Amino acid sequence: MSWQTTYNKWSSFPELDPALQQQLQEMEGSEKELEDAFYKELTFGTGGMRGVLGPGTNRMNIYTIRKAVEGFAQYLKENVDNFAERGVAIAYDSRYMSKEFAVESAKVLGAHGIKAHVYESLRPTPVLSFAVRHLQAAGGIMITASHNPPEYNGFKVYNEHGGQMPPAEAAQVIAKVQGIDNELKIAVAERQEIEQNGLLNWISSEVDTAYLEELKRISKMNQASESTFDSLNVVFTPLHGTAHDMVLNGLEQLGFKDVHVVAEQAKLDPEFSTVESPNPEEHQAFTLAIEQGKQRNADVLVGTDPDADRLGVAVKDGEGSYQVLTGNQLGTLMLDYILAHTSDADKQNGKLIKTIVTTELGKAVAKHYGVETIDTLTGFKYIGEKIKEFETTADKFLFGYEESYGYLIGDFVRDKDAVQSTMVACEMASYWKAKGKTLLEALEELYGKHGFYFEEMSSLTLKGKDGAEQIAAIMDDIRKNPLTEIGGLQVKAAEDYQTSERQLIEAGSTEKIDLPAENVVKYLLEKDSWVCLRPSGTEPKIKCYFGVSSTSRQESEETLKELKQQMNDRMQSVIHG
């Protein structure tokens, strides 16, 4: 079906939502804008379904939400026991249309006789993951676009184990969604009707209380040590999102008293008007926190993204300024702290889980403590899936993280959790402060012990249909014209996760990669360095990741610069011919 046919179907639909109808009328005459809105359907990526708000099959609106939920409902009927009575837990963030989409999801489920457990007000993504498990629900839905710009919203699906759906399960949901002929005519129940029939259950504070109880258990400090928490001066920003109450309650119950919130960013604001992007990965998001940190002489600054699954931390650098740690740095520091405070008995059969684009320093630290590392594809759903597997083996989950500021300590949640991570980051900072050191000094100790592992990620934003074609061309080029050296380092192996093959260059042989197929190419280089190229699953971007290692800070920095330059030149040459 052409995009024009789909557009005509929408524009002529007599019962189309009035707001969407108005937007369509405003788009008339802009063929490129209309084409982008209707040329394809939103699909599930590494973090579910995300898109720009507005009319169209390639946009987030009540009809694309209905279609996704309809497919999910059909999946539940065929795959999950007692699905109707167990129901689906639903939460949402502070974005435009988030609560509306949550209620719309409940109305579609209600039409199938499936109970919906919906939070009365916004909650963090990890608390939704916890709610699925705590309520023993058949699945979960989170309405969020995480750290995307204000014009976006999104839809994440969780399985009955509280994890984001891994590929095999997601594929079944997608097949159901794609089998729906007309998203405009999906049956929905009335809100009042499902409330009266007990099919819409508003979640009370009981689930929050249970989550906070679990949060206490991840602490590595004994009661005698907790007095040291009093001395840590913390500035916290929720970046206009969901973390405010949970983080403050969690810190209070651990004993942290000197905690200050960036008031301007505690306000729920779907425009995220105080930042260029509500993403703690980007240093500008810490501008106001840094100002307040300097005024209060804070030891650490902590910032969570709008749905509170990502955490960024900035630390005083000894010269009166603050340095924002990378996700790799913070994750490795937390790993080291956790393993240093874990008994040998608990480390036995313990596992670190990280992604293929996360620093190899983590593996070195884990090895130092006698802990094995497991690599997964990018996306925390793979870490959650691996934790689920541990329930039937002797393996024990000790820590999981990815370079994009996602961490998990306690497996009572099956997704990255910025609330948990804030607790451990502050506890860790307090521990090192008691020893007269900052987190930066603790990091230098790790470099001195294991090597200067440095990483970076660069991305190209290529929007619309043309951008999608350019991203595909870059991946096609890298496969058809493979590199033999990058930045002066020889390629030792080339991994193509789409074909699940690893080519060993010197041996001239090929071996199997035992991970799900995904559109990713990774080069393993000399000196424990690497380059990885992958299209984003949630944004119109192609991302290139870099990792280097040496015994010298200067050598690692120079090598990193050379790798980035060569890969950027290569991608630009494909785009511009």
Coordinates of C-alpha atoms in Angstrom, one line a residue:
M1 CA 0.0 0.0 0.0
S2 CA 1.4 3.4 -1.0
W3 CA 1.8 6.1 1.6
Q4 CA -0.8 8.2 -0.3
T5 CA -3.4 5.4 0.0
T6 CA -2.7 5.2 3.7
Y7 CA -2.9 8.9 4.1
N8 CA -6.2 9.0 2.2
K9 CA -7.6 6.3 4.5
W10 CA -6.8 8.4 7.6
S11 CA -7.9 11.8 6.2
S12 CA -11.2 10.4 5.1
F13 CA -11.9 8.5 8.3
P14 CA -15.1 10.2 9.7
E15 CA -14.3 9.3 13.3
L16 CA -10.7 10.4 13.3
D17 CA -9.6 12.0 16.6
P18 CA -10.3 15.8 16.1
A19 CA -6.8 16.9 17.2
L20 CA -5.2 14.5 14.7
Q21 CA -7.6 15.6 12.0
Q22 CA -6.6 19.2 12.6
Q23 CA -2.9 18.4 12.4
L24 CA -3.5 16.5 9.1
Q25 CA -5.2 19.6 7.6
E26 CA -2.2 21.7 8.7
M27 CA 0.1 19.3 6.9
E28 CA -1.7 19.5 3.6
G29 CA 0.6 20.7 0.8
S30 CA 3.7 19.4 2.5
E31 CA 4.2 16.1 0.6
K32 CA 7.5 15.3 2.2
E33 CA 6.1 15.7 5.7
L34 CA 3.1 13.6 4.8
E35 CA 5.2 10.9 3.2
D36 CA 7.4 10.6 6.3
A37 CA 4.2 10.3 8.5
F38 CA 2.7 7.5 6.4
Y39 CA 5.4 5.7 4.4
K40 CA 5.9 3.0 7.0
E41 CA 4.7 1.8 10.4
L42 CA 6.5 2.3 13.7
T43 CA 8.3 -0.9 14.7
F44 CA 10.0 -2.3 17.8
G45 CA 13.7 -1.6 18.2
T46 CA 16.1 -2.1 21.1
G47 CA 13.9 -0.1 23.4
G48 CA 10.4 -0.8 22.0
M49 CA 8.5 1.6 19.8
R50 CA 9.4 5.4 19.7
G51 CA 8.3 8.1 17.4
V52 CA 7.3 11.7 16.9
L53 CA 3.9 12.6 18.1
G54 CA 1.3 13.3 15.4
P55 CA -1.0 11.7 12.8
G56 CA 0.2 8.8 10.7
T57 CA 1.3 5.3 10.9
N58 CA 4.9 6.4 11.4
R59 CA 3.9 8.6 14.3
M60 CA 2.9 8.1 18.0
N61 CA -0.8 8.6 18.4
I62 CA -3.8 6.8 19.9
Y63 CA -4.2 4.6 16.8
T64 CA -0.6 3.4 16.7
I65 CA -0.9 2.8 20.4
R66 CA -4.1 0.9 20.0
K67 CA -2.6 -1.3 17.3
A68 CA 0.5 -2.1 19.4
V69 CA -1.7 -3.0 22.4
E70 CA -4.1 -5.0 20.2
G71 CA -1.1 -7.1 19.0
F72 CA 0.2 -7.5 22.6
A73 CA -3.3 -8.6 23.8
Q74 CA -3.4 -11.3 21.0
Y75 CA 0.1 -12.4 22.0
L76 CA -0.9 -12.7 25.7
K77 CA -3.9 -14.8 24.8
E78 CA -1.8 -17.4 23.0
N79 CA 1.3 -17.4 25.2
V80 CA 0.6 -16.5 28.9
D81 CA -1.4 -18.5 31.4
N82 CA -4.3 -16.8 33.2
F83 CA -3.5 -13.6 31.3
A84 CA -6.9 -11.9 31.7
E85 CA -7.1 -12.1 35.5
R86 CA -3.4 -11.4 36.1
G87 CA -3.6 -8.4 33.8
V88 CA -1.1 -5.9 32.5
A89 CA 0.8 -3.3 34.6
I90 CA 1.0 0.1 33.0
A91 CA 3.1 3.2 33.9
Y92 CA 4.0 6.4 32.1
D93 CA 6.3 9.4 32.2
S94 CA 6.0 13.1 32.0
R95 CA 5.7 13.5 28.3
Y96 CA 2.9 14.8 26.2
M97 CA 0.1 12.3 25.9
S98 CA 1.7 9.8 28.2
K99 CA -1.2 9.3 30.6
E100 CA -3.6 9.4 27.7
F101 CA -1.7 6.6 26.0
A102 CA -1.7 4.6 29.2
V103 CA -5.4 4.9 29.6
E104 CA -5.9 4.1 25.9
S105 CA -3.8 1.0 26.4
A106 CA -6.2 0.0 29.3
K107 CA -9.2 0.5 27.1
V108 CA -7.9 -1.8 24.4
L109 CA -7.0 -4.5 26.9
G110 CA -10.5 -4.0 28.5
A111 CA -12.1 -4.8 25.2
H112 CA -10.4 -8.2 25.4
G113 CA -11.5 -8.7 29.1
I114 CA -7.9 -8.2 30.2
K115 CA -7.4 -6.3 33.5
A116 CA -5.1 -3.3 33.5
H117 CA -3.2 -2.1 36.6
V118 CA -2.4 1.5 35.9
Y119 CA -0.5 3.9 38.1
E120 CA -2.5 7.0 39.2
S121 CA 0.5 9.2 38.5
L122 CA 3.8 8.9 36.7
R123 CA 6.4 6.4 37.7
P124 CA 10.0 5.4 36.7
T125 CA 10.4 2.6 34.1
P126 CA 12.2 0.3 36.6
V127 CA 9.3 0.6 39.0
L128 CA 7.0 -0.6 36.2
S129 CA 9.4 -3.6 35.7
F130 CA 9.1 -4.2 39.5
A131 CA 5.3 -3.9 39.4
V132 CA 5.0 -6.6 36.8
R133 CA 6.9 -9.0 39.1
H134 CA 5.3 -7.8 42.3
L135 CA 1.7 -8.0 41.0
Q136 CA 2.5 -11.3 39.1
A137 CA 1.0 -9.6 36.0
A138 CA 0.9 -11.2 32.6
G139 CA 3.0 -8.4 31.2
G140 CA 3.7 -4.7 31.3
I141 CA 3.5 -1.5 29.3
M142 CA 5.6 1.6 29.8
I143 CA 4.7 4.8 28.0
T144 CA 8.0 6.7 27.6
A145 CA 10.4 8.0 25.0
S146 CA 13.2 7.9 27.6
H147 CA 15.7 10.8 26.8
N148 CA 14.4 11.6 23.3
P149 CA 13.5 15.2 22.4
P150 CA 10.1 16.6 23.6
E151 CA 8.3 15.9 20.3
Y152 CA 8.7 12.1 20.9
N153 CA 6.8 9.5 22.9
G154 CA 7.2 5.8 23.0
F155 CA 5.8 2.4 24.0
K156 CA 7.8 -0.4 25.8
V157 CA 6.4 -3.9 26.3
Y158 CA 7.4 -6.1 29.2
N159 CA 7.0 -9.8 29.6
E160 CA 5.7 -11.6 32.7
H161 CA 9.2 -11.7 34.1
G162 CA 9.4 -7.9 34.1
G163 CA 12.0 -7.7 31.3
Q164 CA 11.7 -5.9 28.0
M165 CA 10.7 -8.5 25.4
P166 CA 13.7 -10.2 23.8
P167 CA 13.7 -10.7 20.0
A168 CA 11.9 -14.1 19.9
E169 CA 9.0 -12.8 22.0
A170 CA 9.0 -9.3 20.4
A171 CA 8.9 -11.0 16.9
Q172 CA 5.6 -12.7 17.9
V173 CA 4.1 -9.5 19.1
I174 CA 5.2 -7.7 16.0
A175 CA 3.7 -10.4 13.8
K176 CA 0.4 -9.9 15.6
V177 CA 0.6 -6.2 15.2
Q178 CA 1.4 -6.4 11.5
G179 CA -1.5 -8.8 11.0
I180 CA -3.9 -6.0 12.0
D181 CA -5.5 -4.6 8.9
N182 CA -6.9 -1.3 10.1
E183 CA -5.5 0.5 13.1
L184 CA -8.4 3.0 12.9
K185 CA -11.1 0.4 13.7
I186 CA -9.6 -1.4 16.7
A187 CA -12.2 -2.1 19.4
V188 CA -11.8 -0.1 22.6
A189 CA -13.9 -0.2 25.8
E190 CA -15.0 3.0 27.6
R191 CA -13.0 4.0 30.6
Q192 CA -16.0 4.3 32.9
E193 CA -17.1 0.8 31.8
I194 CA -13.8 -0.9 32.6
E195 CA -13.5 0.9 35.9
Q196 CA -16.9 -0.3 36.9
N197 CA -16.2 -3.9 35.7
G198 CA -12.9 -4.1 37.7
L199 CA -10.8 -4.2 34.5
L200 CA -9.1 -0.9 35.3
N201 CA -7.3 -1.1 38.6
W202 CA -5.5 2.1 39.8
I203 CA -2.2 1.0 41.5
S204 CA -1.8 2.3 45.0
S205 CA 1.4 3.2 47.0
E206 CA 1.7 -0.5 48.2
V207 CA 3.9 -1.3 45.2
D208 CA 6.1 1.7 45.8
T209 CA 6.5 0.6 49.4
A210 CA 7.5 -2.9 48.4
Y211 CA 10.0 -1.5 45.9
L212 CA 11.6 0.7 48.5
E213 CA 12.0 -2.3 50.8
E214 CA 13.9 -4.1 48.1
L215 CA 16.0 -1.0 47.6
K216 CA 17.3 -1.2 51.2
R217 CA 18.8 -4.7 50.5
I218 CA 21.2 -3.6 47.8
S219 CA 23.3 -1.5 50.2
K220 CA 26.8 -2.8 50.8
M221 CA 27.3 -0.8 54.0
N222 CA 26.7 -2.2 57.4
Q223 CA 24.7 -0.3 60.0
A224 CA 27.9 0.9 61.8
S225 CA 29.1 2.5 58.6
E226 CA 25.9 4.4 57.7
S227 CA 26.8 7.4 59.7
T228 CA 29.3 8.3 57.0
F229 CA 26.4 9.0 54.7
D230 CA 25.7 12.2 56.7
S231 CA 28.8 13.8 55.4
L232 CA 28.1 13.4 51.7
N233 CA 26.7 16.5 50.0
V234 CA 24.6 15.6 47.0
V235 CA 22.8 17.6 44.4
F236 CA 20.1 15.8 42.5
T237 CA 18.2 16.6 39.3
P238 CA 15.4 14.5 37.9
L239 CA 15.5 16.5 34.6
H240 CA 11.7 17.1 34.7
G241 CA 11.0 13.4 34.9
T242 CA 9.8 10.6 37.1
A243 CA 12.7 10.0 39.6
H244 CA 12.0 12.7 42.1
D245 CA 10.0 10.9 44.8
M246 CA 11.6 7.5 44.5
V247 CA 15.2 8.8 44.6
L248 CA 14.6 11.1 47.6
N249 CA 12.7 8.4 49.5
G250 CA 15.5 5.9 48.8
L251 CA 18.3 8.2 49.9
E252 CA 16.4 9.2 53.0
Q253 CA 15.9 5.6 54.1
L254 CA 19.6 4.9 53.6
G255 CA 20.5 7.8 55.8
F256 CA 21.6 10.5 53.4
K257 CA 20.6 13.9 54.8
D258 CA 22.5 16.5 52.8
V259 CA 20.6 16.1 49.6
H260 CA 19.6 19.1 47.5
V261 CA 17.2 19.1 44.5
V262 CA 17.6 21.3 41.4
A263 CA 14.2 23.0 41.9
E264 CA 13.8 24.2 38.3
Q265 CA 14.2 20.6 37.0
A266 CA 12.0 19.0 39.7
K267 CA 9.0 20.4 37.8
L268 CA 7.2 18.1 35.5
D269 CA 7.7 19.7 32.1
P270 CA 7.1 17.8 28.8
E271 CA 9.1 20.5 27.0
F272 CA 12.2 19.8 29.2
S273 CA 12.7 23.6 28.9
T274 CA 15.8 23.9 31.0
V275 CA 17.9 21.6 28.9
E276 CA 18.8 21.1 25.2
S277 CA 18.2 17.4 25.8
P278 CA 16.9 15.6 28.9
N279 CA 19.8 13.1 28.6
P280 CA 22.4 12.7 31.4
E281 CA 24.7 11.3 28.8
E282 CA 25.0 14.8 27.4
H283 CA 27.0 17.2 29.7
Q284 CA 24.8 20.2 29.1
A285 CA 22.0 18.4 31.1
F286 CA 24.2 19.1 34.2
T287 CA 24.5 22.8 33.7
L288 CA 22.0 23.8 36.5
A289 CA 23.2 21.0 38.8
I290 CA 26.8 22.2 38.4
E291 CA 25.8 25.8 39.3
Q292 CA 24.0 24.6 42.4
G293 CA 26.9 22.2 43.2
K294 CA 29.4 25.0 43.2
Q295 CA 27.1 27.1 45.5
R296 CA 26.8 24.2 47.9
N297 CA 30.2 22.7 47.5
A298 CA 28.6 19.4 46.7
D299 CA 30.6 16.2 46.5
V300 CA 28.6 14.6 43.8
L301 CA 25.9 15.6 41.3
V302 CA 23.4 13.0 40.2
G303 CA 21.0 13.3 37.2
T304 CA 18.4 10.9 35.9
D305 CA 16.6 10.9 32.6
P306 CA 12.8 11.4 32.4
D307 CA 11.8 7.8 32.9
A308 CA 14.6 7.2 35.4
D309 CA 16.3 4.2 33.8
R310 CA 19.6 6.1 33.1
L311 CA 21.9 7.8 35.6
G312 CA 24.6 10.4 35.1
V313 CA 27.1 11.5 37.8
A314 CA 29.4 14.4 38.0
V315 CA 32.3 14.7 40.5
K316 CA 34.5 17.5 41.8
D317 CA 37.8 17.4 40.0
G318 CA 40.0 19.0 42.7
E319 CA 40.1 22.4 40.9
G320 CA 36.6 23.5 41.9
S321 CA 35.0 22.2 38.7
Y322 CA 32.9 19.1 38.1
Q323 CA 33.6 16.3 35.7
V324 CA 30.8 14.2 34.3
L325 CA 31.7 10.5 34.4
T326 CA 31.0 8.5 31.3
G327 CA 28.6 5.5 31.6
N328 CA 31.6 3.2 31.2
Q329 CA 33.5 4.9 34.0
L330 CA 30.6 5.1 36.5
G331 CA 29.5 1.5 35.7
T332 CA 33.0 0.2 36.3
L333 CA 33.4 2.1 39.5
M334 CA 30.2 0.7 40.8
L335 CA 31.2 -2.8 39.7
D336 CA 34.5 -2.5 41.6
Y337 CA 32.8 -1.2 44.7
I338 CA 30.1 -3.9 44.6
L339 CA 32.6 -6.8 44.1
A340 CA 35.0 -5.4 46.7
H341 CA 32.1 -5.6 49.2
T342 CA 30.8 -9.0 48.1
S343 CA 32.0 -12.1 50.0
D344 CA 33.9 -14.8 48.3
A345 CA 31.0 -17.2 48.8
D346 CA 28.6 -14.8 47.1
K347 CA 31.1 -14.2 44.2
Q348 CA 31.2 -17.9 43.5
N349 CA 29.4 -18.5 40.3
G350 CA 28.8 -14.8 40.2
K351 CA 28.5 -13.1 36.8
L352 CA 29.0 -9.6 35.4
I353 CA 26.7 -9.0 32.4
K354 CA 27.6 -6.2 29.9
T355 CA 27.0 -5.4 26.3
I356 CA 29.4 -5.8 23.4
V357 CA 29.9 -2.0 23.2
T358 CA 30.6 -1.6 26.9
T359 CA 34.1 -1.1 28.2
E360 CA 36.5 -4.0 28.5
L361 CA 37.8 -2.5 31.7
G362 CA 34.7 -4.0 33.4
K363 CA 35.9 -7.5 32.3
A364 CA 39.4 -6.8 33.7
V365 CA 37.9 -5.6 37.0
A366 CA 35.6 -8.7 37.2
K367 CA 38.5 -11.0 36.4
H368 CA 40.5 -9.4 39.2
Y369 CA 37.8 -10.5 41.7
G370 CA 37.4 -13.9 40.1
V371 CA 34.1 -13.1 38.4
E372 CA 33.2 -14.2 34.9
T373 CA 31.9 -11.7 32.3
I374 CA 29.1 -12.4 29.9
D375 CA 28.6 -10.2 26.8
T376 CA 25.2 -9.5 25.3
L377 CA 24.0 -7.5 22.3
T378 CA 23.2 -3.8 22.9
G379 CA 20.0 -3.3 24.8
F380 CA 19.1 -4.0 28.4
K381 CA 16.5 -6.5 27.3
Y382 CA 19.3 -9.0 26.7
I383 CA 20.7 -8.5 30.2
G384 CA 17.3 -9.1 31.6
E385 CA 16.9 -12.2 29.5
K386 CA 20.2 -13.5 30.8
I387 CA 19.2 -12.9 34.4
K388 CA 16.0 -14.9 33.8
E389 CA 18.2 -17.8 32.5
F390 CA 20.1 -17.8 35.8
E391 CA 17.0 -18.9 37.6
T392 CA 17.5 -22.4 36.3
T393 CA 21.3 -22.5 36.7
A394 CA 23.9 -22.1 39.5
D395 CA 24.9 -18.7 38.1
K396 CA 24.3 -15.6 40.2
F397 CA 23.7 -12.1 38.9
L398 CA 26.1 -9.6 40.5
F399 CA 25.9 -6.5 38.3
G400 CA 24.8 -5.5 34.8
Y401 CA 25.6 -2.4 32.8
E402 CA 25.9 -0.8 29.4
E403 CA 27.8 2.3 28.2
S404 CA 24.7 4.4 27.7
Y405 CA 24.3 5.1 31.4
G406 CA 22.2 2.0 32.3
Y407 CA 23.0 -0.1 35.4
L408 CA 21.3 -2.8 37.5
I409 CA 22.3 -4.1 40.9
G410 CA 19.4 -6.0 42.4
D411 CA 17.5 -8.4 40.1
F412 CA 14.1 -7.6 41.7
V413 CA 14.0 -5.3 38.6
R414 CA 14.7 -6.6 35.1
D415 CA 15.6 -3.4 33.4
K416 CA 18.2 -0.7 33.9
D417 CA 17.4 1.2 37.1
A418 CA 18.5 4.8 37.8
V419 CA 16.9 4.7 41.3
Q420 CA 19.0 1.7 42.4
S421 CA 22.0 3.2 40.7
T422 CA 21.7 6.5 42.5
M423 CA 21.7 4.7 45.8
V424 CA 24.9 2.8 45.0
A425 CA 26.6 5.7 43.4
C426 CA 26.0 7.9 46.5
E427 CA 27.0 5.1 48.8
M428 CA 30.1 4.5 46.8
A429 CA 31.0 8.2 46.8
S430 CA 30.5 8.3 50.6
Y431 CA 32.8 5.2 51.0
W432 CA 35.6 6.8 49.0
K433 CA 35.1 10.2 50.7
A434 CA 35.6 8.5 54.1
K435 CA 39.0 7.3 52.7
G436 CA 39.9 10.9 51.6
K437 CA 39.3 10.2 47.9
T438 CA 36.9 11.4 45.2
L439 CA 35.4 9.0 42.6
L440 CA 37.9 10.5 40.0
E441 CA 40.8 9.4 42.2
A442 CA 39.2 6.0 42.6
L443 CA 38.9 5.7 38.9
E444 CA 42.6 6.6 38.4
E445 CA 43.4 3.7 40.8
L446 CA 41.5 1.4 38.5
Y447 CA 43.4 2.7 35.4
G448 CA 46.7 2.3 37.2
K449 CA 45.9 -1.3 38.1
H450 CA 44.2 -2.5 34.9
G451 CA 45.2 -0.1 32.1
F452 CA 43.9 3.0 30.4
Y453 CA 40.7 1.7 28.9
F454 CA 39.1 4.7 27.1
E455 CA 35.9 4.6 25.1
E456 CA 33.8 7.0 23.0
M457 CA 30.7 6.9 20.9
S458 CA 29.9 9.2 17.9
S459 CA 26.6 9.3 16.0
L460 CA 25.2 10.6 12.8
T461 CA 21.5 11.8 12.9
L462 CA 19.9 11.0 9.5
K463 CA 16.2 11.7 9.6
G464 CA 13.3 10.6 7.5
K465 CA 13.2 8.1 4.6
D466 CA 16.3 9.5 3.0
G467 CA 18.2 9.2 6.3
A468 CA 17.1 5.6 6.7
E469 CA 18.4 4.8 3.2
Q470 CA 21.8 6.5 4.0
I471 CA 22.1 4.4 7.2
A472 CA 21.4 1.3 5.3
A473 CA 24.0 2.3 2.7
I474 CA 26.7 2.8 5.3
M475 CA 26.1 -0.7 6.8
D476 CA 26.1 -2.2 3.3
D477 CA 29.4 -0.5 2.5
I478 CA 31.1 -1.7 5.6
R479 CA 30.1 -5.2 4.8
K480 CA 31.0 -5.2 1.1
N481 CA 34.3 -3.3 1.7
P482 CA 35.7 -4.6 5.0
L483 CA 38.5 -2.7 6.7
T484 CA 41.9 -4.3 7.4
E485 CA 43.3 -1.6 9.6
I486 CA 41.7 1.3 11.6
G487 CA 43.7 4.1 13.1
G488 CA 47.0 2.3 12.5
L489 CA 45.8 -0.9 14.3
Q490 CA 45.4 -4.1 12.4
V491 CA 42.1 -5.8 12.4
K492 CA 42.4 -9.2 14.1
A493 CA 38.7 -10.2 13.7
A494 CA 35.6 -8.9 12.0
E495 CA 32.2 -9.8 13.7
D496 CA 29.0 -9.5 11.7
Y497 CA 26.1 -10.1 14.1
Q498 CA 23.6 -10.1 11.2
T499 CA 25.1 -13.3 9.9
S500 CA 26.4 -14.4 13.4
E501 CA 29.9 -14.9 12.0
R502 CA 33.3 -13.9 13.3
Q503 CA 36.1 -13.9 10.7
L504 CA 39.5 -14.5 12.3
I505 CA 41.9 -12.7 9.9
E506 CA 45.3 -14.3 10.7
A507 CA 43.8 -17.8 10.8
G508 CA 41.7 -17.2 7.7
S509 CA 38.8 -19.0 9.4
T510 CA 35.3 -18.3 10.5
E511 CA 33.5 -19.1 13.8
K512 CA 29.9 -18.8 15.1
I513 CA 28.8 -16.0 17.3
D514 CA 26.3 -17.4 19.8
L515 CA 24.1 -14.3 20.1
P516 CA 20.8 -13.3 18.3
A517 CA 21.1 -11.8 14.8
E518 CA 21.2 -8.0 14.8
N519 CA 22.4 -5.4 12.3
V520 CA 25.8 -4.8 14.0
V521 CA 29.4 -5.0 12.7
K522 CA 32.3 -5.0 15.1
Y523 CA 36.1 -5.0 14.4
L524 CA 38.5 -6.4 17.0
L525 CA 41.8 -4.7 16.7
E526 CA 45.3 -5.0 18.1
K527 CA 46.0 -3.9 21.7
D528 CA 42.6 -4.9 23.0
S529 CA 41.0 -2.1 21.0
W530 CA 37.8 -2.3 18.9
V531 CA 35.3 -0.4 16.7
C532 CA 31.6 -1.2 16.5
L533 CA 29.0 0.2 14.1
R534 CA 25.2 -0.1 14.6
P535 CA 22.0 1.7 13.6
S536 CA 20.0 2.9 16.6
G537 CA 16.9 1.0 17.3
T538 CA 15.1 4.0 18.8
E539 CA 16.4 7.1 17.0
P540 CA 17.2 8.0 13.4
K541 CA 20.9 7.6 14.1
I542 CA 23.8 5.4 13.2
K543 CA 26.2 5.0 16.1
C544 CA 29.9 4.2 16.0
Y545 CA 31.5 2.9 19.3
F546 CA 35.2 2.9 20.0
G547 CA 37.3 1.3 22.7
V548 CA 41.1 1.4 23.2
S549 CA 43.5 0.2 25.9
S550 CA 47.2 0.9 26.7
T551 CA 49.5 1.5 29.7
S552 CA 49.6 5.2 28.8
R553 CA 46.9 7.8 29.0
Q554 CA 48.4 9.8 26.1
E555 CA 48.7 6.7 23.9
S556 CA 45.0 5.7 24.6
E557 CA 43.8 9.3 23.8
E558 CA 45.7 9.5 20.6
T559 CA 44.6 6.1 19.4
L560 CA 41.0 6.9 20.2
K561 CA 41.2 10.1 18.1
E562 CA 42.7 8.3 15.1
L563 CA 39.9 5.6 15.2
K564 CA 37.2 8.2 15.3
Q565 CA 38.6 10.2 12.5
Q566 CA 39.0 7.3 10.1
M567 CA 35.5 5.9 10.8
N568 CA 33.9 9.4 10.5
D569 CA 35.7 9.9 7.1
R570 CA 34.4 6.5 6.0
M571 CA 30.8 7.2 6.8
Q572 CA 30.9 10.7 5.3
S573 CA 32.3 9.2 2.1
V574 CA 29.3 6.9 1.7
I575 CA 26.8 9.7 2.4
H576 CA 28.4 12.2 0.0
G577 CA 29.6 9.7 -2.5

